[in-house]
Amino acid sequence: MKFEKYIDCGDFTLEKITPDKQNAQKLLDVINDNRAFLSKYLEWVDRYTTIEKTLTNIEKSYSVDICSYFIKVDGKIAGKIGFVDIDENMGEISYWLGQKYTKHGIMTRALNLMTDIGFNKIGLNRIQLTLDIDNTSSEAVAKRCGFRLDGILRKYFLLRSIPRDMKMFSKLKTDN
Ligand SMILES: CC(C)(COP(=O)(O)OP(=O)(O)OC[C@H]1O[C@@H](n2cnc3c(N)ncnc32)[C@H](O)[C@@H]1OP(=O)(O)O)[C@@H](O)C(=O)NCCC(=O)NCCS
């Protein structure tokens, strides 16, 4: 399936992830500026330490992530949103923002847009999000976008060797 390479959302854009050195550098810059903020719930951050590792990692994720976009503000990478797991029925979205780009409603709008793409372009019936039990900001985004709590996944994810309870949220095409 072909997805738009560039979506203009006014004060931010969504741009298809292309694994090149320039994007790897921009991504590493935003990760370096936000390492402590992002590390709290995202373990992959630890693997993005050099430009070479960053490039290799985005090459890998580029080949498996479907419909994944960098979120850009003024041409700089501000975050990412995309489907990390998908089949004919269900897709799972993950997302993050650099701290200075939070609190402007960017992720709420980006998630609404990706949800719309998932239901109306890809044809999914269900979209889900898996969040750390303490990740209240992410939970607020999910709820603002109409996702509902399915339940708690006990000791579901190892965050730096510590098993964490996660909350699963979902939205169905037939909701609302
Ligand atoms: C999760 C994360 C993306 C949430 O960011 P966020 O800024 O809270 O979410 P949004 O971009 O949707 O912004 C919402 C905030 O902007 C405010 N806002 C301003 N204008 C808004 C608008 N037009 N629409 C919605 N919200 C708006 C909201 O009130 C809210 O602020 P509040 O939490 O103080 O009430 C961010 O905290 C993050 O990346 N954290 C680290 C990585 C992470 O945890 N990723 C998720 C893993 S599951």
PDB file of C-alpha atoms and ligand atoms in Angstrom:
ATOM      1  CA  MET A   1       0.000   0.000   0.000  1.00  0.00           C
ATOM      2  CA  LYS A   2       1.252   3.479  -0.852  1.00  0.00           C
ATOM      3  CA  PHE A   3       1.163   6.143   1.816  1.00  0.00           C
ATOM      4  CA  GLU A   4       1.630   9.867   1.446  1.00  0.00           C
ATOM      5  CA  LYS A   5       5.258  10.846   1.931  1.00  0.00           C
ATOM      6  CA  TYR A   6       4.443  14.206   3.448  1.00  0.00           C
ATOM      7  CA  ILE A   7       1.386  15.384   5.367  1.00  0.00           C
ATOM      8  CA  ASP A   8       1.059  19.059   6.264  1.00  0.00           C
ATOM      9  CA  CYS A   9      -0.643  19.495   9.636  1.00  0.00           C
ATOM     10  CA  GLY A  10      -0.157  23.246   9.956  1.00  0.00           C
ATOM     11  CA  ASP A  11       2.341  23.790  12.763  1.00  0.00           C
ATOM     12  CA  PHE A  12       3.942  20.375  12.172  1.00  0.00           C
ATOM     13  CA  THR A  13       4.409  17.922   9.324  1.00  0.00           C
ATOM     14  CA  LEU A  14       4.489  14.153   9.088  1.00  0.00           C
ATOM     15  CA  GLU A  15       7.276  12.932   6.827  1.00  0.00           C
ATOM     16  CA  LYS A  16       7.898   9.325   5.824  1.00  0.00           C
ATOM     17  CA  ILE A  17      10.997   7.960   7.478  1.00  0.00           C
ATOM     18  CA  THR A  18      13.800   7.600   4.973  1.00  0.00           C
ATOM     19  CA  PRO A  19      16.925   5.998   6.382  1.00  0.00           C
ATOM     20  CA  ASP A  20      19.701   8.324   5.316  1.00  0.00           C
ATOM     21  CA  LYS A  21      22.610   9.918   7.129  1.00  0.00           C
ATOM     22  CA  GLN A  22      20.950  13.314   7.325  1.00  0.00           C
ATOM     23  CA  ASN A  23      17.845  11.928   9.044  1.00  0.00           C
ATOM     24  CA  ALA A  24      20.016   9.747  11.287  1.00  0.00           C
ATOM     25  CA  GLN A  25      21.892  12.858  12.446  1.00  0.00           C
ATOM     26  CA  LYS A  26      18.662  14.819  13.026  1.00  0.00           C
ATOM     27  CA  LEU A  27      17.201  11.886  14.944  1.00  0.00           C
ATOM     28  CA  LEU A  28      20.315  11.437  17.071  1.00  0.00           C
ATOM     29  CA  ASP A  29      20.277  15.180  17.858  1.00  0.00           C
ATOM     30  CA  VAL A  30      16.718  15.064  19.200  1.00  0.00           C
ATOM     31  CA  ILE A  31      17.423  11.843  21.117  1.00  0.00           C
ATOM     32  CA  ASN A  32      20.571  13.340  22.668  1.00  0.00           C
ATOM     33  CA  ASP A  33      18.611  16.438  23.691  1.00  0.00           C
ATOM     34  CA  ASN A  34      15.898  14.264  25.276  1.00  0.00           C
ATOM     35  CA  ARG A  35      17.718  11.137  26.446  1.00  0.00           C
ATOM     36  CA  ALA A  36      16.530  11.244  30.071  1.00  0.00           C
ATOM     37  CA  PHE A  37      12.970  12.227  29.115  1.00  0.00           C
ATOM     38  CA  LEU A  38      12.585   9.472  26.505  1.00  0.00           C
ATOM     39  CA  SER A  39      14.463   6.791  28.466  1.00  0.00           C
ATOM     40  CA  LYS A  40      11.911   6.784  31.246  1.00  0.00           C
ATOM     41  CA  TYR A  41       9.582   4.516  29.270  1.00  0.00           C
ATOM     42  CA  LEU A  42      11.387   3.754  25.998  1.00  0.00           C
ATOM     43  CA  GLU A  43      14.238   1.274  26.103  1.00  0.00           C
ATOM     44  CA  TRP A  44      15.216   1.553  22.426  1.00  0.00           C
ATOM     45  CA  VAL A  45      16.707   4.963  23.168  1.00  0.00           C
ATOM     46  CA  ASP A  46      19.733   3.183  24.683  1.00  0.00           C
ATOM     47  CA  ARG A  47      20.596   1.722  21.255  1.00  0.00           C
ATOM     48  CA  TYR A  48      20.774   5.124  19.554  1.00  0.00           C
ATOM     49  CA  THR A  49      24.194   6.311  20.677  1.00  0.00           C
ATOM     50  CA  THR A  50      26.166   6.991  17.489  1.00  0.00           C
ATOM     51  CA  ILE A  51      25.242   8.104  14.006  1.00  0.00           C
ATOM     52  CA  GLU A  52      26.162   4.642  12.634  1.00  0.00           C
ATOM     53  CA  LYS A  53      23.962   2.824  15.184  1.00  0.00           C
ATOM     54  CA  THR A  54      21.147   5.315  14.608  1.00  0.00           C
ATOM     55  CA  LEU A  55      21.286   4.769  10.856  1.00  0.00           C
ATOM     56  CA  THR A  56      21.342   0.980  11.252  1.00  0.00           C
ATOM     57  CA  ASN A  57      18.376   1.133  13.637  1.00  0.00           C
ATOM     58  CA  ILE A  58      16.253   3.332  11.407  1.00  0.00           C
ATOM     59  CA  GLU A  59      17.114   1.119   8.444  1.00  0.00           C
ATOM     60  CA  LYS A  60      15.840  -1.862  10.455  1.00  0.00           C
ATOM     61  CA  SER A  61      12.681  -0.127  11.647  1.00  0.00           C
ATOM     62  CA  TYR A  62      12.075   1.286   8.164  1.00  0.00           C
ATOM     63  CA  SER A  63      11.860  -2.235   6.797  1.00  0.00           C
ATOM     64  CA  VAL A  64       9.350  -3.439   9.428  1.00  0.00           C
ATOM     65  CA  ASP A  65       7.362  -0.350  10.473  1.00  0.00           C
ATOM     66  CA  ILE A  66       4.366   0.269   8.263  1.00  0.00           C
ATOM     67  CA  CYS A  67       3.227   3.796   7.699  1.00  0.00           C
ATOM     68  CA  SER A  68       5.721   5.430  10.063  1.00  0.00           C
ATOM     69  CA  TYR A  69       6.453   9.118  10.068  1.00  0.00           C
ATOM     70  CA  PHE A  70       8.863  11.558  11.599  1.00  0.00           C
ATOM     71  CA  ILE A  71       6.981  14.445  13.163  1.00  0.00           C
ATOM     72  CA  LYS A  72       8.803  17.593  12.103  1.00  0.00           C
ATOM     73  CA  VAL A  73       8.529  21.152  13.394  1.00  0.00           C
ATOM     74  CA  ASP A  74      10.352  23.864  11.425  1.00  0.00           C
ATOM     75  CA  GLY A  75      12.210  21.141   9.512  1.00  0.00           C
ATOM     76  CA  LYS A  76      13.599  19.544  12.701  1.00  0.00           C
ATOM     77  CA  ILE A  77      12.624  16.074  13.909  1.00  0.00           C
ATOM     78  CA  ALA A  78      10.310  16.572  16.899  1.00  0.00           C
ATOM     79  CA  GLY A  79       9.206  12.955  17.297  1.00  0.00           C
ATOM     80  CA  LYS A  80       7.846   9.886  15.590  1.00  0.00           C
ATOM     81  CA  ILE A  81       4.547   8.092  15.140  1.00  0.00           C
ATOM     82  CA  GLY A  82       3.784   4.904  13.280  1.00  0.00           C
ATOM     83  CA  PHE A  83       2.430   1.393  13.176  1.00  0.00           C
ATOM     84  CA  VAL A  84       4.918  -1.001  14.743  1.00  0.00           C
ATOM     85  CA  ASP A  85       2.814  -4.122  14.422  1.00  0.00           C
ATOM     86  CA  ILE A  86       0.067  -4.729  11.928  1.00  0.00           C
ATOM     87  CA  ASP A  87      -2.032  -7.413  10.274  1.00  0.00           C
ATOM     88  CA  GLU A  88      -5.243  -7.352   8.250  1.00  0.00           C
ATOM     89  CA  ASN A  89      -7.400  -6.675  11.299  1.00  0.00           C
ATOM     90  CA  MET A  90      -5.327  -4.857  13.885  1.00  0.00           C
ATOM     91  CA  GLY A  91      -2.521  -2.333  14.078  1.00  0.00           C
ATOM     92  CA  GLU A  92      -0.452  -1.117  17.022  1.00  0.00           C
ATOM     93  CA  ILE A  93       0.787   2.463  17.051  1.00  0.00           C
ATOM     94  CA  SER A  94       3.752   3.819  18.978  1.00  0.00           C
ATOM     95  CA  TYR A  95       4.815   7.437  19.337  1.00  0.00           C
ATOM     96  CA  TRP A  96       7.109   9.874  21.099  1.00  0.00           C
ATOM     97  CA  LEU A  97       7.976  13.573  21.134  1.00  0.00           C
ATOM     98  CA  GLY A  98      10.985  15.566  22.260  1.00  0.00           C
ATOM     99  CA  GLN A  99      10.104  17.290  25.519  1.00  0.00           C
ATOM    100  CA  LYS A 100      10.050  20.838  24.165  1.00  0.00           C
ATOM    101  CA  TYR A 101       7.456  19.783  21.590  1.00  0.00           C
ATOM    102  CA  THR A 102       5.071  18.433  24.227  1.00  0.00           C
ATOM    103  CA  LYS A 103       2.051  20.276  25.627  1.00  0.00           C
ATOM    104  CA  HIS A 104       0.962  21.705  22.280  1.00  0.00           C
ATOM    105  CA  GLY A 105      -1.461  18.972  21.308  1.00  0.00           C
ATOM    106  CA  ILE A 106       0.840  17.717  18.526  1.00  0.00           C
ATOM    107  CA  MET A 107       0.595  14.053  19.480  1.00  0.00           C
ATOM    108  CA  THR A 108      -3.152  14.189  19.981  1.00  0.00           C
ATOM    109  CA  ARG A 109      -3.558  15.495  16.436  1.00  0.00           C
ATOM    110  CA  ALA A 110      -0.957  13.086  15.015  1.00  0.00           C
ATOM    111  CA  LEU A 111      -2.620  10.086  16.692  1.00  0.00           C
ATOM    112  CA  ASN A 112      -6.063  11.119  15.434  1.00  0.00           C
ATOM    113  CA  LEU A 113      -4.623  11.357  11.931  1.00  0.00           C
ATOM    114  CA  MET A 114      -2.855   7.976  12.108  1.00  0.00           C
ATOM    115  CA  THR A 115      -6.014   6.393  13.499  1.00  0.00           C
ATOM    116  CA  ASP A 116      -7.981   7.785  10.581  1.00  0.00           C
ATOM    117  CA  ILE A 117      -5.374   6.391   8.143  1.00  0.00           C
ATOM    118  CA  GLY A 118      -5.518   3.022   9.927  1.00  0.00           C
ATOM    119  CA  PHE A 119      -9.289   2.705   9.734  1.00  0.00           C
ATOM    120  CA  ASN A 120     -10.074   4.420   6.460  1.00  0.00           C
ATOM    121  CA  LYS A 121      -7.004   3.834   4.296  1.00  0.00           C
ATOM    122  CA  ILE A 122      -5.472   0.602   5.589  1.00  0.00           C
ATOM    123  CA  GLY A 123      -8.882  -0.864   6.479  1.00  0.00           C
ATOM    124  CA  LEU A 124      -8.127  -1.929  10.048  1.00  0.00           C
ATOM    125  CA  ASN A 125     -10.900  -2.841  12.481  1.00  0.00           C
ATOM    126  CA  ARG A 126      -8.872  -2.264  15.638  1.00  0.00           C
ATOM    127  CA  ILE A 127      -5.978   0.001  16.614  1.00  0.00           C
ATOM    128  CA  GLN A 128      -4.160  -0.519  19.898  1.00  0.00           C
ATOM    129  CA  LEU A 129      -1.619   1.203  22.118  1.00  0.00           C
ATOM    130  CA  THR A 130       0.456  -0.395  24.879  1.00  0.00           C
ATOM    131  CA  LEU A 131       1.560   2.032  27.568  1.00  0.00           C
ATOM    132  CA  ASP A 132       3.544   1.756  30.779  1.00  0.00           C
ATOM    133  CA  ILE A 133       1.193   1.738  33.759  1.00  0.00           C
ATOM    134  CA  ASP A 134       2.714   5.022  35.008  1.00  0.00           C
ATOM    135  CA  ASN A 135       2.801   6.818  31.662  1.00  0.00           C
ATOM    136  CA  THR A 136       0.023   9.270  32.423  1.00  0.00           C
ATOM    137  CA  SER A 137       0.878  11.672  29.560  1.00  0.00           C
ATOM    138  CA  SER A 138       0.566   8.912  27.000  1.00  0.00           C
ATOM    139  CA  GLU A 139      -2.629   7.679  28.625  1.00  0.00           C
ATOM    140  CA  ALA A 140      -4.089  11.197  28.379  1.00  0.00           C
ATOM    141  CA  VAL A 141      -3.279  11.285  24.643  1.00  0.00           C
ATOM    142  CA  ALA A 142      -4.952   7.892  24.174  1.00  0.00           C
ATOM    143  CA  LYS A 143      -8.092   8.966  26.022  1.00  0.00           C
ATOM    144  CA  ARG A 144      -8.299  12.321  24.206  1.00  0.00           C
ATOM    145  CA  CYS A 145      -8.289  10.373  20.951  1.00  0.00           C
ATOM    146  CA  GLY A 146     -11.138   8.131  22.071  1.00  0.00           C
ATOM    147  CA  PHE A 147      -9.123   5.013  22.934  1.00  0.00           C
ATOM    148  CA  ARG A 148     -10.581   2.828  25.683  1.00  0.00           C
ATOM    149  CA  LEU A 149      -8.798   0.741  28.287  1.00  0.00           C
ATOM    150  CA  ASP A 150      -8.859  -2.965  27.446  1.00  0.00           C
ATOM    151  CA  GLY A 151      -7.007  -3.983  30.577  1.00  0.00           C
ATOM    152  CA  ILE A 152      -3.710  -4.333  32.368  1.00  0.00           C
ATOM    153  CA  LEU A 153      -1.013  -6.601  30.993  1.00  0.00           C
ATOM    154  CA  ARG A 154       0.792  -7.787  34.108  1.00  0.00           C
ATOM    155  CA  LYS A 155       4.596  -7.781  33.958  1.00  0.00           C
ATOM    156  CA  TYR A 156       4.288  -7.535  30.186  1.00  0.00           C
ATOM    157  CA  PHE A 157       7.425  -5.613  29.258  1.00  0.00           C
ATOM    158  CA  LEU A 158      11.013  -5.642  30.491  1.00  0.00           C
ATOM    159  CA  LEU A 159      12.263  -2.088  30.892  1.00  0.00           C
ATOM    160  CA  ARG A 160      15.982  -2.399  31.526  1.00  0.00           C
ATOM    161  CA  SER A 161      15.453  -5.843  33.090  1.00  0.00           C
ATOM    162  CA  ILE A 162      12.550  -4.680  35.283  1.00  0.00           C
ATOM    163  CA  PRO A 163       9.190  -6.266  34.417  1.00  0.00           C
ATOM    164  CA  ARG A 164       6.593  -3.542  33.994  1.00  0.00           C
ATOM    165  CA  ASP A 165       2.801  -3.699  34.036  1.00  0.00           C
ATOM    166  CA  MET A 166       1.369  -2.138  30.884  1.00  0.00           C
ATOM    167  CA  LYS A 167      -2.055  -0.784  29.997  1.00  0.00           C
ATOM    168  CA  MET A 168      -3.566  -1.739  26.670  1.00  0.00           C
ATOM    169  CA  PHE A 169      -5.857   0.794  25.041  1.00  0.00           C
ATOM    170  CA  SER A 170      -7.772   0.243  21.843  1.00  0.00           C
ATOM    171  CA  LYS A 171     -10.120   1.957  19.454  1.00  0.00           C
ATOM    172  CA  LEU A 172     -12.417   0.124  17.077  1.00  0.00           C
ATOM    173  CA  LYS A 173     -13.580   1.340  13.698  1.00  0.00           C
ATOM    174  CA  THR A 174     -17.104   0.856  14.986  1.00  0.00           C
ATOM    175  CA  ASP A 175     -16.560   2.991  18.129  1.00  0.00           C
ATOM    176  CA  ASN A 176     -18.389   6.342  18.422  1.00  0.00           C
TER     177      ASN A 176
HETATM  178  C1  LIG B   1       3.490  10.642  25.377  1.00  0.00           C
HETATM  179  C2  LIG B   1       3.768  12.036  24.806  1.00  0.00           C
HETATM  180  C3  LIG B   1       3.849  11.999  23.307  1.00  0.00           C
HETATM  181  C4  LIG B   1       2.612  12.963  25.241  1.00  0.00           C
HETATM  182  O1  LIG B   1       2.922  14.301  24.892  1.00  0.00           O
HETATM  183  P1  LIG B   1       1.887  15.470  25.201  1.00  0.00           P
HETATM  184  O2  LIG B   1       2.516  16.748  24.871  1.00  0.00           O
HETATM  185  O3  LIG B   1       1.338  15.293  26.577  1.00  0.00           O
HETATM  186  O4  LIG B   1       0.696  15.192  24.190  1.00  0.00           O
HETATM  187  P2  LIG B   1       0.139  16.186  23.095  1.00  0.00           P
HETATM  188  O5  LIG B   1       1.175  16.539  22.100  1.00  0.00           O
HETATM  189  O6  LIG B   1      -1.092  15.564  22.581  1.00  0.00           O
HETATM  190  O7  LIG B   1      -0.213  17.491  23.934  1.00  0.00           O
HETATM  191  C5  LIG B   1      -1.206  17.453  24.919  1.00  0.00           C
HETATM  192  C6  LIG B   1      -0.965  18.586  25.883  1.00  0.00           C
HETATM  193  O8  LIG B   1      -1.010  19.807  25.157  1.00  0.00           O
HETATM  194  C7  LIG B   1      -2.153  20.574  25.586  1.00  0.00           C
HETATM  195  N1  LIG B   1      -2.722  21.138  24.341  1.00  0.00           N
HETATM  196  C8  LIG B   1      -2.464  22.369  23.874  1.00  0.00           C
HETATM  197  N2  LIG B   1      -3.089  22.554  22.714  1.00  0.00           N
HETATM  198  C9  LIG B   1      -3.762  21.407  22.434  1.00  0.00           C
HETATM  199  C10 LIG B   1      -4.590  20.995  21.349  1.00  0.00           C
HETATM  200  N3  LIG B   1      -4.855  21.798  20.314  1.00  0.00           N
HETATM  201  N4  LIG B   1      -5.089  19.735  21.369  1.00  0.00           N
HETATM  202  C11 LIG B   1      -4.837  18.908  22.414  1.00  0.00           C
HETATM  203  N5  LIG B   1      -4.055  19.255  23.451  1.00  0.00           N
HETATM  204  C12 LIG B   1      -3.521  20.502  23.475  1.00  0.00           C
HETATM  205  C13 LIG B   1      -3.046  19.617  26.331  1.00  0.00           C
HETATM  206  O9  LIG B   1      -3.809  20.263  27.316  1.00  0.00           O
HETATM  207  C14 LIG B   1      -2.031  18.686  26.954  1.00  0.00           C
HETATM  208  O10 LIG B   1      -1.420  19.269  28.069  1.00  0.00           O
HETATM  209  P3  LIG B   1      -1.698  18.687  29.550  1.00  0.00           P
HETATM  210  O11 LIG B   1      -1.192  17.271  29.563  1.00  0.00           O
HETATM  211  O12 LIG B   1      -0.928  19.592  30.420  1.00  0.00           O
HETATM  212  O13 LIG B   1      -3.189  18.755  29.719  1.00  0.00           O
HETATM  213  C15 LIG B   1       5.109  12.600  25.390  1.00  0.00           C
HETATM  214  O14 LIG B   1       4.959  12.795  26.775  1.00  0.00           O
HETATM  215  C16 LIG B   1       6.293  11.674  25.140  1.00  0.00           C
HETATM  216  O15 LIG B   1       6.739  11.519  24.027  1.00  0.00           O
HETATM  217  N6  LIG B   1       6.831  11.076  26.227  1.00  0.00           N
HETATM  218  C17 LIG B   1       8.046  10.256  26.136  1.00  0.00           C
HETATM  219  C18 LIG B   1       7.904   9.029  25.262  1.00  0.00           C
HETATM  220  C19 LIG B   1       6.659   8.235  25.547  1.00  0.00           C
HETATM  221  O16 LIG B   1       6.289   8.028  26.698  1.00  0.00           O
HETATM  222  N7  LIG B   1       6.011   7.770  24.481  1.00  0.00           N
HETATM  223  C20 LIG B   1       4.793   7.002  24.592  1.00  0.00           C
HETATM  224  C21 LIG B   1       5.087   5.583  24.785  1.00  0.00           C
HETATM  225  S1  LIG B   1       3.582   4.683  24.891  1.00  0.00           S
END
